[in-house]
mmCIF file of C-alpha atoms in Angstrom:
data_model
loop_
_atom_site.group_PDB
_atom_site.id
_atom_site.type_symbol
_atom_site.label_atom_id
_atom_site.label_comp_id
_atom_site.label_asym_id
_atom_site.label_seq_id
_atom_site.Cartn_x
_atom_site.Cartn_y
_atom_site.Cartn_z
ATOM 1 C CA MET A 1 9.065 30.815 -62.941
ATOM 2 C CA PRO A 2 8.030 27.404 -61.594
ATOM 3 C CA VAL A 3 5.566 25.508 -63.797
ATOM 4 C CA ILE A 4 4.210 22.265 -62.357
ATOM 5 C CA SER A 5 1.704 19.592 -63.338
ATOM 6 C CA ALA A 6 1.436 17.830 -59.959
ATOM 7 C CA PRO A 7 0.796 19.625 -56.639
ATOM 8 C CA HIS A 8 3.580 17.853 -54.749
ATOM 9 C CA ALA A 9 6.132 19.121 -57.281
ATOM 10 C CA PHE A 10 6.219 22.524 -55.580
ATOM 11 C CA ASN A 11 7.635 23.142 -52.112
ATOM 12 C CA GLU A 12 9.303 26.386 -51.040
ATOM 13 C CA SER A 13 12.238 25.087 -49.022
ATOM 14 C CA GLN A 14 14.446 28.109 -48.400
ATOM 15 C CA LEU A 15 12.333 30.606 -46.495
ATOM 16 C CA TYR A 16 13.470 31.635 -43.010
ATOM 17 C CA VAL A 17 12.121 34.171 -40.527
ATOM 18 C CA ASP A 18 14.570 35.998 -38.249
ATOM 19 C CA LEU A 19 12.769 36.054 -34.891
ATOM 20 C CA ARG A 20 15.224 38.335 -33.096
ATOM 21 C CA SER A 21 13.063 41.433 -33.570
ATOM 22 C CA ILE A 22 10.038 39.669 -32.039
ATOM 23 C CA PHE A 23 11.542 37.694 -29.172
ATOM 24 C CA GLY A 24 14.950 39.275 -28.678
ATOM 25 C CA ARG A 25 16.763 35.970 -29.248
ATOM 26 C CA PRO A 26 18.944 34.880 -32.183
ATOM 27 C CA LEU A 27 16.714 32.313 -33.850
ATOM 28 C CA TYR A 28 16.013 31.558 -37.502
ATOM 29 C CA LEU A 29 12.724 29.814 -38.214
ATOM 30 C CA LYS A 30 12.664 27.505 -41.251
ATOM 31 C CA CYS A 31 9.157 27.784 -42.726
ATOM 32 C CA GLU A 32 7.893 24.479 -44.122
ATOM 33 C CA GLY A 33 4.260 25.416 -44.765
ATOM 34 C CA PHE A 34 4.546 26.953 -48.210
ATOM 35 C CA ASN A 35 3.373 24.114 -50.416
ATOM 36 C CA PHE A 36 -0.030 22.858 -51.528
ATOM 37 C CA ALA A 37 -0.274 20.533 -48.517
ATOM 38 C CA GLY A 38 0.549 23.365 -46.122
ATOM 39 C CA SER A 39 3.104 21.553 -43.978
ATOM 40 C CA ILE A 40 6.405 19.714 -43.736
ATOM 41 C CA LYS A 41 4.487 16.433 -43.975
ATOM 42 C CA LEU A 42 4.465 16.761 -47.758
ATOM 43 C CA LYS A 43 8.076 15.538 -47.795
ATOM 44 C CA ALA A 44 7.396 12.367 -45.827
ATOM 45 C CA ALA A 45 4.158 11.668 -47.691
ATOM 46 C CA THR A 46 5.872 11.944 -51.079
ATOM 47 C CA GLU A 47 8.783 9.759 -50.001
ATOM 48 C CA MET A 48 6.537 7.027 -48.576
ATOM 49 C CA VAL A 49 4.094 6.933 -51.509
ATOM 50 C CA GLU A 50 6.857 6.851 -54.102
ATOM 51 C CA ALA A 51 8.642 4.051 -52.216
ATOM 52 C CA ALA A 52 5.401 2.054 -52.087
ATOM 53 C CA GLU A 53 4.988 2.532 -55.834
ATOM 54 C CA ARG A 54 8.568 1.397 -56.519
ATOM 55 C CA ASP A 55 8.019 -1.686 -54.355
ATOM 56 C CA GLY A 56 4.824 -2.587 -56.204
ATOM 57 C CA LEU A 57 2.604 -2.204 -53.134
ATOM 58 C CA LEU A 58 0.218 0.242 -54.803
ATOM 59 C CA THR A 59 -2.077 -0.781 -57.641
ATOM 60 C CA PRO A 60 -5.031 1.007 -59.271
ATOM 61 C CA ASP A 61 -7.342 -0.854 -56.863
ATOM 62 C CA SER A 62 -5.382 0.101 -53.736
ATOM 63 C CA ILE A 63 -6.852 2.221 -50.975
ATOM 64 C CA LEU A 64 -4.274 4.191 -49.039
ATOM 65 C CA VAL A 65 -4.983 4.329 -45.307
ATOM 66 C CA GLU A 66 -3.099 6.190 -42.611
ATOM 67 C CA SER A 67 -3.479 7.291 -39.019
ATOM 68 C CA SER A 68 -2.875 11.031 -38.752
ATOM 69 C CA SER A 69 -3.732 13.921 -36.463
ATOM 70 C CA GLY A 70 -4.023 16.143 -39.512
ATOM 71 C CA ASN A 71 -1.078 17.373 -41.558
ATOM 72 C CA LEU A 72 0.065 14.053 -42.992
ATOM 73 C CA GLY A 73 -3.547 13.277 -43.800
ATOM 74 C CA VAL A 74 -3.800 16.448 -45.864
ATOM 75 C CA ALA A 75 -0.527 15.704 -47.663
ATOM 76 C CA LEU A 76 -1.637 12.166 -48.513
ATOM 77 C CA SER A 77 -5.053 13.443 -49.594
ATOM 78 C CA MET A 78 -3.392 15.812 -52.027
ATOM 79 C CA ILE A 79 -1.031 13.186 -53.424
ATOM 80 C CA ALA A 80 -3.788 10.570 -53.688
ATOM 81 C CA ALA A 81 -5.988 13.020 -55.583
ATOM 82 C CA SER A 82 -3.129 13.849 -57.944
ATOM 83 C CA LYS A 83 -2.218 10.206 -58.602
ATOM 84 C CA GLY A 84 -5.737 8.780 -58.696
ATOM 85 C CA TYR A 85 -5.633 6.730 -55.491
ATOM 86 C CA ARG A 86 -8.360 6.479 -52.900
ATOM 87 C CA PHE A 87 -7.375 7.511 -49.390
ATOM 88 C CA LEU A 88 -8.873 7.004 -45.933
ATOM 89 C CA CYS A 89 -7.517 9.078 -43.059
ATOM 90 C CA VAL A 90 -8.103 7.704 -39.562
ATOM 91 C CA THR A 91 -7.945 10.617 -37.159
ATOM 92 C CA ASP A 92 -9.508 11.616 -33.838
ATOM 93 C CA SER A 93 -11.662 14.295 -32.277
ATOM 94 C CA ARG A 94 -8.720 16.664 -31.731
ATOM 95 C CA CYS A 95 -8.192 17.052 -35.467
ATOM 96 C CA ASN A 96 -9.061 20.592 -36.508
ATOM 97 C CA LEU A 97 -12.384 20.910 -38.337
ATOM 98 C CA SER A 98 -10.779 22.822 -41.187
ATOM 99 C CA THR A 99 -8.266 20.010 -41.648
ATOM 100 C CA ARG A 100 -11.008 17.390 -41.878
ATOM 101 C CA LEU A 101 -12.942 19.514 -44.369
ATOM 102 C CA LEU A 102 -9.825 20.022 -46.456
ATOM 103 C CA MET A 103 -9.177 16.277 -46.702
ATOM 104 C CA GLU A 104 -12.769 15.690 -47.732
ATOM 105 C CA ALA A 105 -12.585 18.497 -50.308
ATOM 106 C CA LEU A 106 -9.632 16.653 -51.859
ATOM 107 C CA GLY A 107 -11.791 13.546 -52.205
ATOM 108 C CA SER A 108 -10.575 11.569 -49.196
ATOM 109 C CA LYS A 109 -12.629 9.760 -46.591
ATOM 110 C CA VAL A 110 -12.140 10.633 -42.927
ATOM 111 C CA HIS A 111 -12.868 8.308 -40.003
ATOM 112 C CA ILE A 112 -12.865 9.896 -36.537
ATOM 113 C CA ILE A 113 -11.862 7.867 -33.475
ATOM 114 C CA SER A 114 -13.425 9.034 -30.215
ATOM 115 C CA ASP A 115 -12.246 6.341 -27.759
ATOM 116 C CA LEU A 116 -9.094 6.957 -25.722
ATOM 117 C CA ASP A 117 -6.341 4.361 -25.549
ATOM 118 C CA ALA A 118 -4.631 3.057 -22.395
ATOM 119 C CA ASN A 119 -2.269 6.055 -22.284
ATOM 120 C CA GLY A 120 -5.097 8.570 -22.383
ATOM 121 C CA GLY A 121 -4.551 9.390 -26.048
ATOM 122 C CA PHE A 122 -6.118 8.332 -29.331
ATOM 123 C CA LEU A 123 -3.120 6.933 -31.162
ATOM 124 C CA GLY A 124 -3.453 3.337 -30.003
ATOM 125 C CA ALA A 125 -7.128 3.256 -30.945
ATOM 126 C CA ARG A 126 -6.403 4.775 -34.353
ATOM 127 C CA ILE A 127 -3.714 2.210 -35.124
ATOM 128 C CA GLU A 128 -5.937 -0.653 -33.964
ATOM 129 C CA TYR A 129 -8.663 0.517 -36.354
ATOM 130 C CA VAL A 130 -6.206 0.717 -39.267
ATOM 131 C CA ARG A 131 -4.854 -2.762 -38.565
ATOM 132 C CA ALA A 132 -8.375 -4.202 -38.464
ATOM 133 C CA LEU A 133 -9.120 -2.670 -41.868
ATOM 134 C CA CYS A 134 -5.973 -4.123 -43.394
ATOM 135 C CA ASP A 135 -6.696 -7.544 -41.917
ATOM 136 C CA THR A 136 -10.162 -7.671 -43.442
ATOM 137 C CA ASP A 137 -9.516 -6.151 -46.893
ATOM 138 C CA ASP A 138 -6.240 -6.551 -48.791
ATOM 139 C CA ARG A 139 -6.970 -3.511 -50.930
ATOM 140 C CA TYR A 140 -5.889 -1.295 -48.024
ATOM 141 C CA VAL A 141 -2.255 -0.214 -48.049
ATOM 142 C CA TRP A 142 -0.995 1.237 -44.767
ATOM 143 C CA LEU A 143 2.128 3.364 -45.175
ATOM 144 C CA SER A 144 2.607 3.485 -41.357
ATOM 145 C CA GLN A 145 4.337 6.799 -40.787
ATOM 146 C CA TYR A 146 5.297 5.595 -37.307
ATOM 147 C CA THR A 147 7.554 2.802 -38.580
ATOM 148 C CA ASN A 148 8.236 3.691 -42.222
ATOM 149 C CA PRO A 149 11.918 4.623 -42.767
ATOM 150 C CA GLY A 150 10.802 6.859 -45.616
ATOM 151 C CA ASN A 151 9.509 9.214 -42.930
ATOM 152 C CA TRP A 152 12.999 10.081 -41.670
ATOM 153 C CA ARG A 153 14.762 9.576 -44.997
ATOM 154 C CA ALA A 154 12.747 12.432 -46.503
ATOM 155 C CA HIS A 155 14.333 14.828 -44.024
ATOM 156 C CA TYR A 156 17.786 13.260 -44.235
ATOM 157 C CA ARG A 157 17.694 13.811 -47.984
ATOM 158 C CA LYS A 158 15.922 17.170 -48.104
ATOM 159 C CA THR A 159 15.262 19.136 -44.899
ATOM 160 C CA ALA A 160 18.678 18.791 -43.273
ATOM 161 C CA PRO A 161 20.690 19.527 -46.455
ATOM 162 C CA GLU A 162 18.497 22.576 -47.053
ATOM 163 C CA ILE A 163 19.439 23.915 -43.620
ATOM 164 C CA ALA A 164 23.105 23.009 -44.043
ATOM 165 C CA SER A 165 23.352 24.884 -47.334
ATOM 166 C CA GLN A 166 22.116 28.125 -45.748
ATOM 167 C CA PHE A 167 23.794 27.822 -42.338
ATOM 168 C CA PRO A 168 27.272 26.306 -42.729
ATOM 169 C CA ARG A 169 28.115 27.434 -39.160
ATOM 170 C CA LEU A 170 25.015 25.956 -37.538
ATOM 171 C CA ASP A 171 25.406 25.341 -33.786
ATOM 172 C CA VAL A 172 21.996 24.212 -32.528
ATOM 173 C CA LEU A 173 18.872 22.863 -34.226
ATOM 174 C CA PHE A 174 15.421 22.708 -32.608
ATOM 175 C CA VAL A 175 13.054 20.073 -34.002
ATOM 176 C CA GLY A 176 9.557 19.189 -32.853
ATOM 177 C CA ALA A 177 8.947 15.560 -31.925
ATOM 178 C CA GLY A 178 5.879 13.689 -33.124
ATOM 179 C CA THR A 179 6.556 10.523 -35.088
ATOM 180 C CA THR A 180 10.194 11.799 -34.858
ATOM 181 C CA GLY A 181 10.662 11.438 -38.610
ATOM 182 C CA THR A 182 11.883 15.028 -39.021
ATOM 183 C CA LEU A 183 13.965 14.770 -35.851
ATOM 184 C CA MET A 184 15.672 11.515 -36.802
ATOM 185 C CA GLY A 185 16.346 12.511 -40.401
ATOM 186 C CA CYS A 186 17.934 15.819 -39.436
ATOM 187 C CA ALA A 187 19.833 14.369 -36.462
ATOM 188 C CA ARG A 188 21.323 11.565 -38.566
ATOM 189 C CA TYR A 189 22.425 14.017 -41.227
ATOM 190 C CA PHE A 190 24.099 16.455 -38.850
ATOM 191 C CA ARG A 191 25.800 13.676 -36.883
ATOM 192 C CA GLN A 192 27.880 13.094 -40.033
ATOM 193 C CA TRP A 193 28.405 16.787 -40.796
ATOM 194 C CA HIS A 194 31.688 18.702 -40.791
ATOM 195 C CA ARG A 195 30.994 20.297 -37.362
ATOM 196 C CA PRO A 196 29.021 19.250 -34.278
ATOM 197 C CA VAL A 197 25.400 20.423 -34.143
ATOM 198 C CA HIS A 198 23.496 20.325 -30.856
ATOM 199 C CA ILE A 199 20.158 18.616 -31.521
ATOM 200 C CA VAL A 200 17.284 19.687 -29.251
ATOM 201 C CA ALA A 201 14.009 17.784 -29.506
ATOM 202 C CA VAL A 202 10.925 19.779 -28.508
ATOM 203 C CA ASP A 203 8.011 17.741 -27.188
ATOM 204 C CA ALA A 204 4.644 18.569 -25.636
ATOM 205 C CA VAL A 205 3.947 18.109 -21.934
ATOM 206 C CA GLY A 206 1.727 15.035 -21.622
ATOM 207 C CA SER A 207 3.494 13.201 -24.442
ATOM 208 C CA VAL A 208 5.225 9.926 -23.562
ATOM 209 C CA ALA A 209 7.577 9.915 -26.554
ATOM 210 C CA PHE A 210 10.637 10.293 -24.316
ATOM 211 C CA GLY A 211 9.102 8.704 -21.225
ATOM 212 C CA GLY A 212 7.197 10.373 -18.423
ATOM 213 C CA GLU A 213 3.561 10.448 -17.456
ATOM 214 C CA PRO A 214 0.842 10.829 -20.095
ATOM 215 C CA GLY A 215 -1.386 13.875 -19.855
ATOM 216 C CA ARG A 216 -4.066 15.810 -21.665
ATOM 217 C CA ARG A 217 -3.011 17.197 -25.032
ATOM 218 C CA MET A 218 -5.552 19.174 -27.043
ATOM 219 C CA ILE A 219 -3.347 20.620 -29.795
ATOM 220 C CA PRO A 220 -2.659 18.127 -32.608
ATOM 221 C CA GLY A 221 0.732 17.748 -34.215
ATOM 222 C CA LEU A 222 3.547 17.174 -31.746
ATOM 223 C CA GLY A 223 3.657 14.553 -29.005
ATOM 224 C CA MET A 224 2.828 10.860 -28.901
ATOM 225 C CA SER A 225 0.882 8.582 -26.576
ATOM 226 C CA MET A 226 3.414 5.824 -27.222
ATOM 227 C CA ARG A 227 7.158 5.655 -27.742
ATOM 228 C CA PRO A 228 7.874 6.436 -31.425
ATOM 229 C CA PRO A 229 9.301 3.328 -33.131
ATOM 230 C CA LEU A 230 11.544 5.543 -35.291
ATOM 231 C CA LEU A 231 13.153 7.242 -32.296
ATOM 232 C CA ASP A 232 16.822 6.610 -31.513
ATOM 233 C CA GLU A 233 17.644 8.796 -28.520
ATOM 234 C CA SER A 234 21.393 8.451 -29.054
ATOM 235 C CA TYR A 235 21.072 11.101 -31.753
ATOM 236 C CA VAL A 236 19.348 13.603 -29.439
ATOM 237 C CA ASP A 237 21.294 15.880 -27.088
ATOM 238 C CA GLU A 238 18.404 17.431 -25.174
ATOM 239 C CA VAL A 239 14.645 17.141 -24.872
ATOM 240 C CA ILE A 240 12.465 20.099 -23.884
ATOM 241 C CA ARG A 241 8.809 19.639 -23.013
ATOM 242 C CA VAL A 242 6.507 22.613 -23.515
ATOM 243 C CA GLU A 243 3.160 23.299 -21.845
ATOM 244 C CA GLU A 244 0.283 23.886 -24.255
ATOM 245 C CA ALA A 245 -0.347 27.283 -22.668
ATOM 246 C CA ASP A 246 3.162 28.329 -23.759
ATOM 247 C CA THR A 247 2.531 26.957 -27.238
ATOM 248 C CA ILE A 248 -0.543 29.170 -27.481
ATOM 249 C CA ARG A 249 1.255 32.268 -26.195
ATOM 250 C CA ALA A 250 4.075 31.816 -28.706
ATOM 251 C CA CYS A 251 1.572 31.470 -31.555
ATOM 252 C CA HIS A 252 -0.246 34.633 -30.522
ATOM 253 C CA ARG A 253 2.936 36.666 -30.116
ATOM 254 C CA LEU A 254 3.932 35.677 -33.637
ATOM 255 C CA ALA A 255 0.450 36.471 -34.942
ATOM 256 C CA ARG A 256 0.584 39.948 -33.389
ATOM 257 C CA ARG A 257 3.612 40.601 -35.575
ATOM 258 C CA GLY A 258 1.872 39.294 -38.692
ATOM 259 C CA PHE A 259 3.139 35.707 -38.722
ATOM 260 C CA LEU A 260 0.316 33.170 -38.432
ATOM 261 C CA PHE A 261 1.821 29.797 -37.543
ATOM 262 C CA GLY A 262 0.359 26.506 -36.340
ATOM 263 C CA GLY A 263 0.452 24.829 -32.966
ATOM 264 C CA SER A 264 3.475 22.659 -33.746
ATOM 265 C CA THR A 265 5.445 25.765 -34.646
ATOM 266 C CA GLY A 266 4.373 27.513 -31.450
ATOM 267 C CA THR A 267 5.651 24.577 -29.415
ATOM 268 C CA VAL A 268 9.023 24.521 -31.163
ATOM 269 C CA VAL A 269 9.474 28.285 -30.872
ATOM 270 C CA SER A 270 8.551 28.295 -27.181
ATOM 271 C CA GLY A 271 11.010 25.507 -26.407
ATOM 272 C CA ALA A 272 13.770 27.124 -28.440
ATOM 273 C CA LEU A 273 13.335 30.486 -26.717
ATOM 274 C CA ASP A 274 13.566 28.874 -23.302
ATOM 275 C CA TRP A 275 16.773 27.081 -24.287
ATOM 276 C CA LEU A 276 18.292 30.245 -25.721
ATOM 277 C CA SER A 277 17.405 32.200 -22.566
ATOM 278 C CA ARG A 278 19.547 29.764 -20.549
ATOM 279 C CA HIS A 279 22.642 29.762 -22.776
ATOM 280 C CA ASP A 280 25.259 32.192 -24.004
ATOM 281 C CA THR A 281 24.038 33.118 -27.467
ATOM 282 C CA ARG A 282 26.997 35.256 -28.560
ATOM 283 C CA ASP A 283 28.141 34.021 -31.982
ATOM 284 C CA LEU A 284 25.569 31.213 -31.760
ATOM 285 C CA THR A 285 23.702 30.169 -34.910
ATOM 286 C CA ALA A 286 20.347 28.602 -34.025
ATOM 287 C CA VAL A 287 17.630 27.293 -36.342
ATOM 288 C CA ALA A 288 14.171 25.950 -35.506
ATOM 289 C CA ILE A 289 11.885 24.112 -37.909
ATOM 290 C CA ALA A 290 8.333 25.456 -38.314
ATOM 291 C CA PRO A 291 6.228 22.503 -39.538
ATOM 292 C CA ASP A 292 3.058 24.353 -40.547
ATOM 293 C CA LEU A 293 1.098 27.588 -40.865
ATOM 294 C CA GLY A 294 -1.837 28.744 -38.752
ATOM 295 C CA GLU A 295 -4.940 28.873 -40.932
ATOM 296 C CA ARG A 296 -6.058 25.406 -39.835
ATOM 297 C CA TYR A 297 -5.993 26.503 -36.196
ATOM 298 C CA LEU A 298 -8.352 29.452 -36.532
ATOM 299 C CA ASP A 299 -11.145 27.569 -34.761
ATOM 300 C CA THR A 300 -8.865 26.364 -31.939
ATOM 301 C CA ILE A 301 -5.751 28.192 -30.738
ATOM 302 C CA TYR A 302 -6.837 31.441 -32.393
ATOM 303 C CA GLN A 303 -10.455 31.227 -31.191
ATOM 304 C CA ALA A 304 -11.197 32.936 -27.855
ATOM 305 C CA ASN A 305 -14.009 30.661 -26.657
ATOM 306 C CA TRP A 306 -11.979 27.519 -27.339
ATOM 307 C CA LEU A 307 -9.010 28.938 -25.462
ATOM 308 C CA HIS A 308 -11.012 30.123 -22.454
ATOM 309 C CA ASP A 309 -12.948 26.860 -22.131
ATOM 310 C CA LEU A 310 -9.795 24.736 -22.071
ATOM 311 C CA TYR A 311 -7.135 26.983 -20.519
ATOM 312 C CA GLY A 312 -8.956 29.730 -18.655
ATOM 313 C CA GLU A 313 -9.637 33.378 -19.361
ATOM 314 C CA HIS A 314 -6.115 34.506 -18.471
ATOM 315 C CA ILE A 315 -4.298 32.350 -21.026
ATOM 316 C CA LEU A 316 -3.258 35.466 -22.956
ATOM 317 C CA ASP A 317 -2.587 37.867 -20.084
ATOM 318 C CA SER A 318 -0.926 41.000 -21.406
ATOM 319 C CA GLU A 319 2.084 40.783 -19.074
ATOM 320 C CA GLU A 320 2.941 37.235 -20.129
ATOM 321 C CA MET A 321 2.419 38.088 -23.774
ATOM 322 C CA ALA A 322 4.623 41.151 -23.544
ATOM 323 C CA THR A 323 7.512 39.579 -21.644
ATOM 324 C CA GLY A 324 7.288 35.960 -22.695
ATOM 325 C CA SER A 325 7.479 34.936 -19.029
ATOM 326 C CA ARG A 326 6.354 31.389 -18.376
ATOM 327 C CA LYS A 327 7.180 28.335 -16.379
ATOM 328 C CA SER A 328 10.439 26.764 -17.459
ATOM 329 C CA PRO A 329 9.788 23.675 -19.591
ATOM 330 C CA GLU A 330 11.157 20.375 -18.357
ATOM 331 C CA THR A 331 14.554 19.715 -19.901
ATOM 332 C CA MET A 332 16.395 16.422 -20.222
ATOM 333 C CA THR A 333 20.063 16.383 -21.286
ATOM 334 C CA ARG A 334 21.600 13.522 -23.206
ATOM 335 C CA THR A 335 25.210 12.579 -22.473
ATOM 336 C CA THR A 336 26.739 12.468 -25.935
ATOM 337 C CA GLY A 337 29.965 14.386 -25.473
ATOM 338 C CA ARG A 338 28.689 17.135 -27.783
ATOM 339 C CA ARG A 339 27.730 20.463 -26.291
ATOM 340 C CA PRO A 340 26.811 23.855 -27.719
ATOM 341 C CA LYS A 341 28.996 26.880 -27.341
ATOM 342 C CA SER A 342 28.910 28.506 -23.908
#
């Protein structure tokens, strides 16, 4: 049995859900939420903190600071509490209440940004606030998940090899795009693998990560209001953008079968199902990464009043829920010379 003395020492990395019985498509969902931080962000947080310690950037007087929409903030809160650091999370009004309360319960401070940036999001304003703090007080140490190579290295070293060990005949991998740390780490690993793997990035409509017009995004997690500095599009074969309404429907269909997942997972699953519906899936091995679980979304995507106020009363119409019918997400194809089976 596992016996640990630090919370980040435990992370269940080999749990997959076969979604064929729910959605009728061959898709394995890698569940990354079974650790004390509750999400895949534990890997990046651990990698970045340990690198900062090795480089001598963290001292007993240091105050960790990071901009986060939620999950990385929780992971850093947990690690900071375990290691004795102070931590300030700079987030915004979209951050789930339960996530903010969880960070505070772990002893962290939370600062909420309410002003939109030039792209209609909060990210620029959050980063500006963090930079101002660091400029005025040298005790603050900003890990900068948006530019820190430890973000993608965590998934190059851990997430991708975990998938490869279980699926040696992997054909296509679906990865949600936020900071693109998970995407870039996995894509770099499988580019060097023994067989070609088709890498599909799943983004939210309204995100400008891969270009396009900015738009309203109410579900935290995936999507960016700026181009991710870590992103190298040469490693990505396709990009699928998913409407938030489809994210919500995917989450609720999973919940009605007993699987409570978060908004990021709903987006990835929705995008993957659309892709699979348009391709020959005979003998195809497909895996999608589920970044988090759904408990932190109980007051948002699983709360009727919140849904109806933002998306209308028919967001969960029975016909759409039963058939999975929806508008086709926007798809962009990269010309890399590597294609999935057809």
